[in-house]
Coordinates of C-alpha atoms and ligand atoms in Angstrom, one line a residue:
M1 CA 41.9 2.0 3.6
T2 CA 41.4 5.3 6.0
K3 CA 39.2 7.1 3.5
T4 CA 38.8 10.8 3.4
L5 CA 35.9 12.1 1.5
M6 CA 36.8 15.5 -0.1
K7 CA 34.9 17.7 -1.8
D8 CA 36.8 17.1 -5.2
D9 CA 36.1 13.3 -4.9
L10 CA 32.2 13.7 -4.9
A11 CA 31.9 14.2 -8.7
Q12 CA 34.2 11.2 -10.1
Q13 CA 32.3 9.0 -7.2
H14 CA 29.2 9.6 -8.2
E15 CA 30.5 9.6 -11.9
R16 CA 31.9 6.1 -11.5
L17 CA 29.1 4.7 -9.2
G18 CA 26.4 6.0 -11.3
R19 CA 27.8 4.0 -14.3
A20 CA 28.1 1.2 -12.5
V21 CA 24.7 1.3 -11.0
T22 CA 23.0 1.7 -14.0
A23 CA 24.8 -1.1 -15.3
I24 CA 23.1 -3.4 -12.1
V25 CA 20.0 -1.8 -13.1
T26 CA 19.9 -2.1 -16.5
E27 CA 21.3 -5.7 -16.3
Y28 CA 18.5 -6.4 -14.2
A29 CA 15.6 -4.9 -15.8
S30 CA 16.6 -6.8 -19.2
S31 CA 16.4 -10.3 -17.4
L32 CA 13.2 -9.8 -15.2
D33 CA 11.1 -11.9 -17.2
S34 CA 13.2 -14.6 -17.4
R35 CA 14.0 -14.7 -13.3
K36 CA 12.6 -16.9 -10.8
V37 CA 10.5 -14.9 -8.9
T38 CA 11.5 -16.1 -5.6
S39 CA 15.2 -17.6 -3.7
T40 CA 15.2 -20.8 -2.2
A41 CA 17.7 -19.7 0.3
T42 CA 16.1 -20.0 4.0
P43 CA 16.5 -17.3 6.8
Q44 CA 19.5 -19.4 7.7
D45 CA 21.3 -19.5 4.7
L46 CA 21.0 -15.8 4.6
L47 CA 22.0 -15.2 8.2
E48 CA 25.1 -17.1 7.5
I49 CA 25.8 -14.9 4.0
F50 CA 25.6 -11.6 6.0
A51 CA 27.3 -12.9 9.5
E52 CA 30.3 -10.4 9.2
P53 CA 31.8 -8.7 11.6
F54 CA 31.8 -4.7 12.2
P55 CA 33.2 -3.3 9.2
E56 CA 36.5 -1.7 10.8
Q57 CA 37.7 -0.7 7.8
G58 CA 36.1 0.5 4.9
I59 CA 36.3 -1.4 1.4
A60 CA 36.1 -0.2 -2.0
A61 CA 32.5 0.4 -3.5
E62 CA 32.8 -1.9 -6.5
E63 CA 33.1 -4.8 -4.1
I64 CA 30.3 -3.6 -2.2
L65 CA 28.3 -3.0 -5.3
A66 CA 29.4 -7.0 -6.2
R67 CA 28.3 -8.4 -2.5
F68 CA 25.0 -6.5 -3.5
T69 CA 24.4 -8.4 -7.1
D70 CA 25.6 -11.9 -5.7
E71 CA 24.1 -11.8 -2.3
V72 CA 21.3 -8.9 -2.3
L73 CA 20.1 -8.9 -5.6
V74 CA 19.5 -13.0 -6.5
H75 CA 18.0 -13.3 -2.9
A76 CA 15.4 -11.0 -3.2
M77 CA 11.8 -11.2 -3.7
Q78 CA 11.7 -10.2 -7.7
V79 CA 8.6 -7.7 -6.8
P80 CA 9.4 -6.1 -10.0
S81 CA 8.9 -8.8 -11.9
P82 CA 5.6 -9.8 -14.3
R83 CA 5.4 -13.0 -12.4
Y84 CA 4.8 -11.5 -9.1
F85 CA 1.2 -11.4 -7.7
G86 CA 1.3 -10.5 -4.6
Q87 CA 0.2 -8.0 -2.3
F88 CA -0.2 -4.2 -3.4
N89 CA 3.6 -4.1 -4.3
P90 CA 4.3 -2.4 -7.3
T91 CA 6.5 -2.5 -10.2
P92 CA 8.1 0.6 -9.6
L93 CA 8.2 3.2 -12.6
P94 CA 12.1 3.9 -13.6
I95 CA 11.2 7.6 -13.4
G96 CA 10.7 7.2 -9.7
V97 CA 13.8 4.7 -9.1
W98 CA 15.9 7.7 -10.5
A99 CA 13.7 10.2 -8.9
D100 CA 15.1 8.5 -5.3
A101 CA 18.3 8.7 -6.7
L102 CA 17.9 12.1 -7.1
T103 CA 16.2 12.8 -3.8
S104 CA 19.4 11.8 -2.2
V105 CA 21.2 13.7 -3.6
L106 CA 19.7 16.7 -3.1
N107 CA 18.8 15.2 0.8
Q108 CA 16.4 18.0 1.6
N109 CA 15.1 17.5 4.6
A110 CA 11.4 18.1 3.6
G111 CA 9.7 18.5 7.5
A112 CA 10.7 22.5 8.0
W113 CA 10.3 24.8 4.5
R114 CA 13.3 26.4 5.1
N115 CA 15.2 23.0 4.7
G116 CA 13.4 21.8 1.4
P117 CA 11.6 25.0 -0.2
T118 CA 11.3 23.1 -3.4
S119 CA 9.8 20.2 -1.9
A120 CA 7.6 22.1 0.0
M121 CA 6.0 23.3 -2.7
I122 CA 6.6 20.1 -4.9
E123 CA 4.5 18.3 -1.9
A124 CA 1.9 20.8 -2.0
R125 CA 1.4 20.6 -5.7
V126 CA 1.3 16.7 -5.7
L127 CA -1.0 17.1 -3.1
R128 CA -3.8 19.8 -4.5
W129 CA -3.4 17.3 -7.9
L130 CA -4.8 14.0 -5.3
C131 CA -6.9 16.4 -4.1
E132 CA -8.6 17.5 -7.1
L133 CA -8.4 13.3 -8.5
V134 CA -10.4 12.1 -5.9
G135 CA -12.9 15.3 -6.4
Y136 CA -12.1 17.4 -3.0
G137 CA -12.6 21.4 -3.1
P138 CA -9.8 24.1 -3.2
E139 CA -9.8 24.0 0.6
S140 CA -8.8 20.5 1.0
F141 CA -5.2 19.6 1.5
G142 CA -2.7 16.8 3.0
T143 CA 0.3 15.4 3.9
L144 CA 2.6 13.0 2.4
A145 CA 2.9 9.7 5.0
S146 CA 5.3 6.6 4.9
G147 CA 2.4 4.4 4.0
G148 CA -1.0 3.5 4.0
S149 CA -0.4 2.2 7.6
E150 CA 0.8 5.8 8.6
A151 CA -2.1 7.5 6.7
N152 CA -4.5 5.9 8.6
L153 CA -3.1 6.8 12.0
I154 CA -2.6 10.8 11.0
S155 CA -6.6 10.4 9.6
L156 CA -7.9 8.5 12.7
K157 CA -5.7 11.5 15.0
C158 CA -7.9 14.1 13.2
A159 CA -11.0 11.9 14.1
R160 CA -10.2 11.2 17.6
D161 CA -9.7 15.2 18.1
R162 CA -12.4 16.2 16.1
V163 CA -14.7 14.1 18.6
Y164 CA -13.2 15.2 21.7
Q165 CA -11.2 17.9 21.5
Q166 CA -9.6 17.5 24.6
S167 CA -7.7 14.7 24.3
V168 CA -5.2 16.8 22.8
Q169 CA -3.9 18.1 26.0
N170 CA -5.8 15.4 28.3
G171 CA -5.7 12.6 26.7
L172 CA -9.1 10.0 27.3
R173 CA -9.1 10.4 30.7
S174 CA -12.2 12.8 31.0
A175 CA -13.9 11.4 27.3
P176 CA -18.0 11.2 27.7
G177 CA -17.5 7.4 26.8
D178 CA -15.5 4.7 24.7
L179 CA -14.7 6.7 21.1
I180 CA -15.4 4.1 18.7
V181 CA -15.0 3.3 15.3
Y182 CA -16.4 1.4 12.9
A183 CA -15.1 -0.3 9.8
S184 CA -16.0 -3.8 8.4
E185 CA -14.5 -7.1 9.3
Q186 CA -12.2 -6.4 6.0
V187 CA -10.1 -3.3 7.2
H188 CA -6.9 -3.7 7.2
F189 CA -4.6 -4.0 10.6
S190 CA -3.0 -0.6 10.9
I191 CA -6.9 0.4 11.6
E192 CA -6.7 -1.6 14.8
R193 CA -3.2 -0.4 15.9
S194 CA -3.9 2.6 14.7
V195 CA -6.7 2.8 17.7
D196 CA -4.6 1.1 20.0
I197 CA -2.0 3.8 19.7
L198 CA -4.5 6.9 19.7
G199 CA -5.2 5.6 23.3
L200 CA -9.0 4.0 22.5
G201 CA -7.9 0.6 22.7
R202 CA -7.8 -2.0 20.4
S203 CA -11.9 -3.1 21.6
S204 CA -13.1 0.1 20.3
L205 CA -12.9 -1.1 16.4
R206 CA -16.3 -2.6 15.9
K207 CA -15.4 -5.1 12.8
I208 CA -18.9 -4.7 11.0
P209 CA -19.9 -8.0 9.0
T210 CA -19.9 -8.1 5.1
G211 CA -22.4 -9.8 2.6
H212 CA -21.3 -12.1 0.7
D213 CA -19.6 -9.3 -1.6
F214 CA -17.3 -8.5 1.2
H215 CA -18.9 -5.1 1.2
I216 CA -19.7 -4.0 4.9
Q217 CA -23.4 -4.5 5.7
T218 CA -24.8 -1.1 6.3
D219 CA -27.8 -1.8 8.2
A220 CA -25.5 -3.9 10.5
L221 CA -23.3 -1.0 10.6
Q222 CA -27.0 1.3 12.1
K223 CA -27.9 -1.6 14.7
Q224 CA -24.1 -1.3 16.0
L225 CA -24.1 2.5 16.3
D226 CA -27.7 2.2 18.3
E227 CA -26.3 -0.5 20.4
D228 CA -22.8 1.3 21.2
R229 CA -25.1 4.6 21.9
R230 CA -27.5 3.1 24.1
A231 CA -24.7 1.6 26.3
G232 CA -23.4 5.0 26.5
S233 CA -20.3 5.0 24.3
V234 CA -19.8 7.9 21.6
P235 CA -19.0 6.9 17.8
C236 CA -16.4 8.6 16.7
C237 CA -15.5 7.1 13.6
I238 CA -16.8 5.5 10.3
I239 CA -14.4 3.9 7.6
G240 CA -15.2 3.0 4.2
I241 CA -12.6 0.9 2.2
A242 CA -11.9 1.6 -1.7
G243 CA -9.8 -1.5 -2.6
A244 CA -9.8 -4.0 0.3
T245 CA -6.3 -5.5 1.3
S246 CA -7.9 -9.3 0.4
T247 CA -10.2 -8.8 -2.1
G248 CA -9.8 -5.3 -3.5
V249 CA -13.7 -4.7 -3.3
I250 CA -14.9 -0.9 -2.6
D251 CA -17.5 -0.4 -0.1
P252 CA -21.0 1.7 -0.7
L253 CA -19.0 4.8 0.1
T254 CA -22.3 7.0 -0.8
E255 CA -24.0 4.8 2.2
L256 CA -21.8 5.1 4.5
A257 CA -21.2 9.0 4.0
Q258 CA -24.6 9.0 5.0
V259 CA -24.5 6.9 8.0
A260 CA -21.8 9.0 9.2
A261 CA -23.6 12.2 8.7
E262 CA -26.4 11.1 10.7
N263 CA -23.9 9.9 13.8
N264 CA -21.8 12.6 13.6
C265 CA -19.2 10.4 12.9
W266 CA -15.8 11.9 11.0
Y267 CA -16.0 9.7 7.5
H268 CA -12.7 8.1 6.6
I269 CA -11.8 6.5 3.4
D270 CA -9.2 3.9 3.3
A271 CA -8.3 4.2 -0.5
A272 CA -4.5 3.3 -0.3
Y273 CA -4.9 0.9 -3.1
G274 CA -8.5 1.5 -4.7
G275 CA -8.0 5.4 -5.1
T276 CA -6.3 4.9 -8.4
L277 CA -9.4 4.2 -10.2
A278 CA -10.2 7.6 -10.1
F279 CA -7.5 8.0 -12.9
S280 CA -9.8 6.1 -15.3
D281 CA -13.2 7.0 -16.6
R282 CA -14.2 3.4 -16.9
H283 CA -13.8 2.8 -13.4
R284 CA -14.2 5.9 -11.3
E285 CA -18.0 5.4 -10.8
K286 CA -16.9 2.7 -8.2
L287 CA -15.7 5.5 -6.2
N288 CA -19.0 7.8 -5.9
G289 CA -19.1 9.4 -2.9
M290 CA -15.5 9.6 -2.2
A291 CA -15.4 12.9 -2.4
L292 CA -17.9 12.7 1.0
A293 CA -15.0 11.8 3.0
D294 CA -13.2 13.9 5.8
S295 CA -9.9 12.1 4.8
I296 CA -8.7 9.8 2.7
T297 CA -5.5 7.3 2.8
F298 CA -4.2 7.4 -0.9
D299 CA -1.0 5.3 -1.3
P300 CA 1.0 6.1 -4.5
H301 CA 3.0 3.4 -3.6
K302 CA 0.4 0.9 -4.4
W303 CA -1.5 1.2 -7.8
M304 CA 0.2 4.7 -9.1
F305 CA 4.0 2.7 -9.3
V306 CA 5.7 4.8 -7.3
P307 CA 8.7 3.2 -5.4
F308 CA 8.2 2.5 -1.4
A309 CA 7.8 4.8 0.4
C310 CA 5.1 7.0 -0.4
G311 CA 1.7 7.4 0.5
A312 CA -1.0 10.3 1.4
V313 CA -3.5 11.4 3.5
L314 CA -6.1 14.1 2.0
V315 CA -8.2 15.7 4.4
R316 CA -11.4 17.6 2.6
D317 CA -11.4 20.6 5.0
G318 CA -7.5 21.4 4.5
G319 CA -4.6 22.1 6.3
R320 CA -5.8 23.4 9.4
V321 CA -7.3 20.0 10.9
L322 CA -4.1 18.0 10.7
R323 CA -2.3 21.1 12.2
D324 CA -4.8 21.3 14.8
A325 CA -4.3 17.6 15.5
F326 CA -0.3 17.4 15.3
D327 CA 1.2 21.2 15.2
I328 CA 4.1 21.5 18.1
T329 CA 6.4 24.8 17.6
P330 CA 10.3 23.1 18.9
E331 CA 12.2 26.4 20.1
Y332 CA 15.0 25.3 17.1
L333 CA 12.5 25.5 14.7
N334 CA 10.5 28.7 15.5
E335 CA 12.0 31.4 13.3
D336 CA 8.6 33.6 12.7
R337 CA 9.6 34.4 9.1
G338 CA 5.9 36.1 8.9
G339 CA 3.6 33.2 8.6
A340 CA 3.4 31.8 5.0
D341 CA 6.3 29.5 5.2
V342 CA 4.3 27.6 8.2
E343 CA 1.9 26.5 6.1
F344 CA 4.5 24.4 4.0
D345 CA 6.0 22.8 7.4
F346 CA 5.4 19.9 6.7
F347 CA 6.4 18.7 10.1
R348 CA 3.2 20.5 11.3
Y349 CA 1.2 18.3 9.8
G350 CA 1.9 14.6 10.8
Q351 CA 4.2 12.5 13.5
M352 CA 7.3 13.2 10.9
G353 CA 9.9 15.5 12.4
T354 CA 12.7 14.7 9.4
R355 CA 10.9 14.0 6.4
R356 CA 12.5 12.6 2.9
F357 CA 11.3 14.6 -0.4
N358 CA 9.4 11.9 -0.8
S359 CA 7.1 14.0 -3.5
L360 CA 9.9 14.0 -5.9
K361 CA 9.0 10.8 -7.2
L362 CA 5.2 10.9 -7.2
W363 CA 5.5 14.6 -9.0
M364 CA 7.7 12.9 -11.5
A365 CA 5.6 9.9 -11.7
L366 CA 2.5 12.2 -12.5
K367 CA 3.9 14.2 -15.1
F368 CA 5.5 11.4 -16.5
M369 CA 2.1 8.9 -16.5
G370 CA -0.4 12.1 -17.1
R371 CA -3.8 10.9 -16.0
Q372 CA -4.3 8.5 -19.5
G373 CA -1.2 6.8 -18.9
Y374 CA -2.3 5.5 -15.3
A375 CA -6.0 5.3 -16.7
A376 CA -4.4 3.2 -19.5
A377 CA -2.4 1.3 -17.5
I378 CA -5.0 0.5 -14.7
E379 CA -7.2 -0.5 -17.2
K380 CA -5.3 -3.1 -18.2
Q381 CA -4.4 -4.9 -15.1
I382 CA -8.3 -4.7 -14.7
E383 CA -8.8 -6.5 -17.6
L384 CA -6.1 -9.2 -17.1
T385 CA -7.8 -9.8 -13.9
D386 CA -11.1 -10.4 -15.7
Y387 CA -9.3 -12.8 -18.2
F388 CA -7.4 -14.8 -15.3
A389 CA -10.7 -15.2 -13.0
G390 CA -13.2 -16.0 -16.4
H391 CA -10.3 -18.9 -16.8
I392 CA -10.7 -19.9 -13.0
D393 CA -14.1 -19.9 -13.6
E394 CA -13.9 -22.8 -16.6
L395 CA -11.4 -24.9 -14.7
S396 CA -13.6 -27.5 -12.7
D397 CA -10.7 -27.8 -10.1
F398 CA -10.8 -24.2 -8.7
E399 CA -13.4 -21.8 -7.6
R400 CA -13.4 -18.4 -7.6
V401 CA -14.4 -16.0 -4.2
N402 CA -15.1 -13.2 -4.9
E403 CA -15.5 -10.4 -7.7
I404 CA -13.8 -8.8 -9.9
E405 CA -13.8 -4.9 -9.2
T406 CA -10.6 -4.0 -9.3
A407 CA -7.1 -6.0 -10.2
V408 CA -7.7 -8.7 -6.9
C409 CA -8.9 -12.0 -7.7
C410 CA -9.4 -14.8 -4.7
F411 CA -10.3 -18.4 -5.6
R412 CA -9.9 -21.9 -4.0
F413 CA -8.1 -25.4 -5.9
L414 CA -10.4 -27.6 -4.5
P415 CA -10.5 -30.8 -6.8
A416 CA -13.1 -33.5 -6.6
H417 CA -10.8 -35.3 -4.3
Y418 CA -11.1 -32.4 -1.8
T419 CA -15.0 -30.6 -2.4
N420 CA -16.0 -32.3 1.0
A421 CA -13.0 -33.1 2.9
M422 CA -13.0 -31.0 5.9
G423 CA -11.9 -27.1 6.0
V424 CA -8.8 -27.8 7.5
E425 CA -7.8 -30.0 5.1
Q426 CA -8.9 -27.5 2.2
D427 CA -7.5 -24.9 3.5
R428 CA -3.8 -26.8 4.1
L429 CA -4.3 -28.0 0.0
Q430 CA -4.5 -23.6 -1.0
Q431 CA -1.3 -23.4 1.6
K432 CA 0.4 -26.7 -0.2
L433 CA -0.3 -25.1 -3.7
Q434 CA 1.4 -21.8 -2.8
Q435 CA 4.6 -23.1 -1.6
E436 CA 4.8 -25.2 -4.6
I437 CA 4.9 -22.5 -6.6
E438 CA 6.6 -20.2 -4.2
R439 CA 9.4 -22.9 -3.7
N440 CA 9.7 -23.5 -7.7
G441 CA 10.0 -19.8 -8.0
E442 CA 7.7 -19.8 -11.6
A443 CA 5.5 -16.9 -10.2
W444 CA 4.1 -15.4 -6.8
I445 CA 0.9 -15.8 -5.3
H446 CA 0.1 -15.6 -1.7
T447 CA -3.3 -16.7 0.2
T448 CA -5.3 -14.9 2.8
V449 CA -9.1 -15.9 4.6
L450 CA -12.2 -15.2 3.4
N451 CA -15.2 -16.3 5.2
G452 CA -13.4 -18.1 8.0
R453 CA -11.1 -20.1 4.9
R454 CA -7.5 -20.1 3.3
V455 CA -8.1 -18.7 -0.1
L456 CA -5.4 -18.2 -3.1
R457 CA -5.6 -14.1 -4.2
I458 CA -3.7 -12.7 -7.0
N459 CA -3.2 -9.1 -7.4
I460 CA -1.9 -7.8 -10.8
N461 CA 0.4 -4.8 -10.3
S462 CA 3.2 -4.8 -12.7
F463 CA 2.7 -3.1 -15.8
L464 CA 5.0 -5.3 -17.0
T465 CA 2.2 -8.0 -16.9
E466 CA 1.3 -9.2 -20.0
R467 CA -2.0 -11.9 -21.1
R468 CA 1.2 -14.7 -21.9
H469 CA 2.2 -14.7 -18.0
I470 CA -1.5 -14.8 -17.1
D471 CA -1.7 -18.0 -19.0
D472 CA 1.5 -19.4 -17.8
L473 CA 0.1 -18.3 -14.1
L474 CA -2.8 -20.4 -15.1
E475 CA -0.7 -23.5 -16.3
L476 CA 1.1 -23.6 -13.5
L477 CA -1.9 -24.0 -11.3
V478 CA -3.2 -26.4 -13.2
R479 CA 0.3 -28.5 -13.1
R480 CA 1.4 -27.8 -9.8
G481 CA -2.4 -28.6 -8.5
R482 CA -2.1 -31.7 -10.2
E483 CA 1.4 -33.3 -9.1
I484 CA -0.2 -32.4 -5.6
V485 CA -3.1 -34.4 -5.8
A486 CA -1.5 -37.1 -7.5
A487 CA 1.4 -37.4 -4.6
N488 CA -1.5 -37.5 -1.9
V489 CA -4.3 -39.2 -3.4
G490 CA -2.2 -41.3 -6.1
Ligands
PLP1 C1 -6.0 -1.0 2.3 C2 -5.3 -0.8 3.0 N1 -4.7 0.2 4.0 C3 -3.7 0.3 4.5 C4 -2.7 -0.4 4.4 C5 -1.3 0.0 4.4 O1 -0.3 0.3 4.1 P1 1.0 0.1 4.4 O2 1.5 -1.4 3.9 O3 1.6 1.2 2.7 O4 1.1 1.0 5.3 C6 -2.8 -1.1 3.0 C7 -1.8 -2.8 2.6 O5 -1.7 -3.8 2.2 C8 -3.6 -1.7 2.8 O6 -4.2 -2.8 1.7

């Protein structure tokens, strides 16, 4: 079938596809709770399903949608499930999901103001709201990014350029010494990648030890700063973490601000996950000191239930800092309308050229939920995490590893037979339990490494998760744990 996409056909296609897709989405949403969270398909199985020749002639949209339902959807990780307890991946808000469709309909290029006038204004508005939320003043600004990794990269570029301005033109050839970045050993890997991309080299990242609570040790940080200065290096940036990837814990942000000021360092806070605490009167104080940061990474696609991709960088001293770091004016975008629109050319604020109108889903989500809606959602998720952690404490075969500061709990399965086993054997046991749960698809949890040992980790990031899902998870952990021990020991 050779197709010509005529303009008269456009509305009809949307009408037909819209109905068909709505039916798929509705059926999916209503079956989520009872669906297995994982598929048992192997990479080979999926390779075979999608091993198809290059499409020569188009086929009917209905046929394609059927493939989606039968083959894509069923083998997908059911991230929106209330039984998905994985990384910081939320159940997306319906308003965000449909905002994504509306974004595609308009297909604004949110790079230059002229290509997306309303998108630029909405992006500026949501950035202002986020800046207010974290306690920044009116001069602050920022930019949306693809996620926390890009937001961290953009922030570190600002840090590098502040400390050594010539690097923008000349690179680091004549830098006054090695520029060093400091963060706790719990730092997200994107920071290590960023220092590499920025030409500082991965060895310029100092991973500072943490205490028993997984918070950075500021005395160890100070010692490292002194040592580096004595060796002729230039301390460039100190990073605090608000919601660490593995444990969800929060560094002492005010103390770090002081160390950064005393050492003339850019202060960045990676609040990709934990920034959302700012919505809650009950939990906001955990972020005390956040407004002292020069820059903040804050990902709406983590704990604000906005569908991927939607990250943000906020900069205390405003857009000028970002433009100094990133602005380039190519001829084809140099129309000079008298100035004001340049401020809303978001391609000048980061590394993307063509940019998706991602502010729409964030704007709609914020308007839909409001401050109070977000506060209630995250307070409930923290309460559920406390509830889970309390039960883990009561189970003799399990041991909790971290304090609950957000909605993350790490723990280990250590039945009597394994308490004196070698560390690697204990590690294997955690993996075995994780894999058993994954294989059966009754829930999804994952593992990480803390203090050199593998631990199980859950994050509650679905507003669909209720106490009964947590009870089911606890029962599942106990049941599968017993089965593994019985098979290995018995
Ligand atoms: C603390 C923290 N920062 C940054 C990131 C990177 O975010 P993204 O995966 O959106 O790039 C993550 C991801 O989990 C994270 O946990």
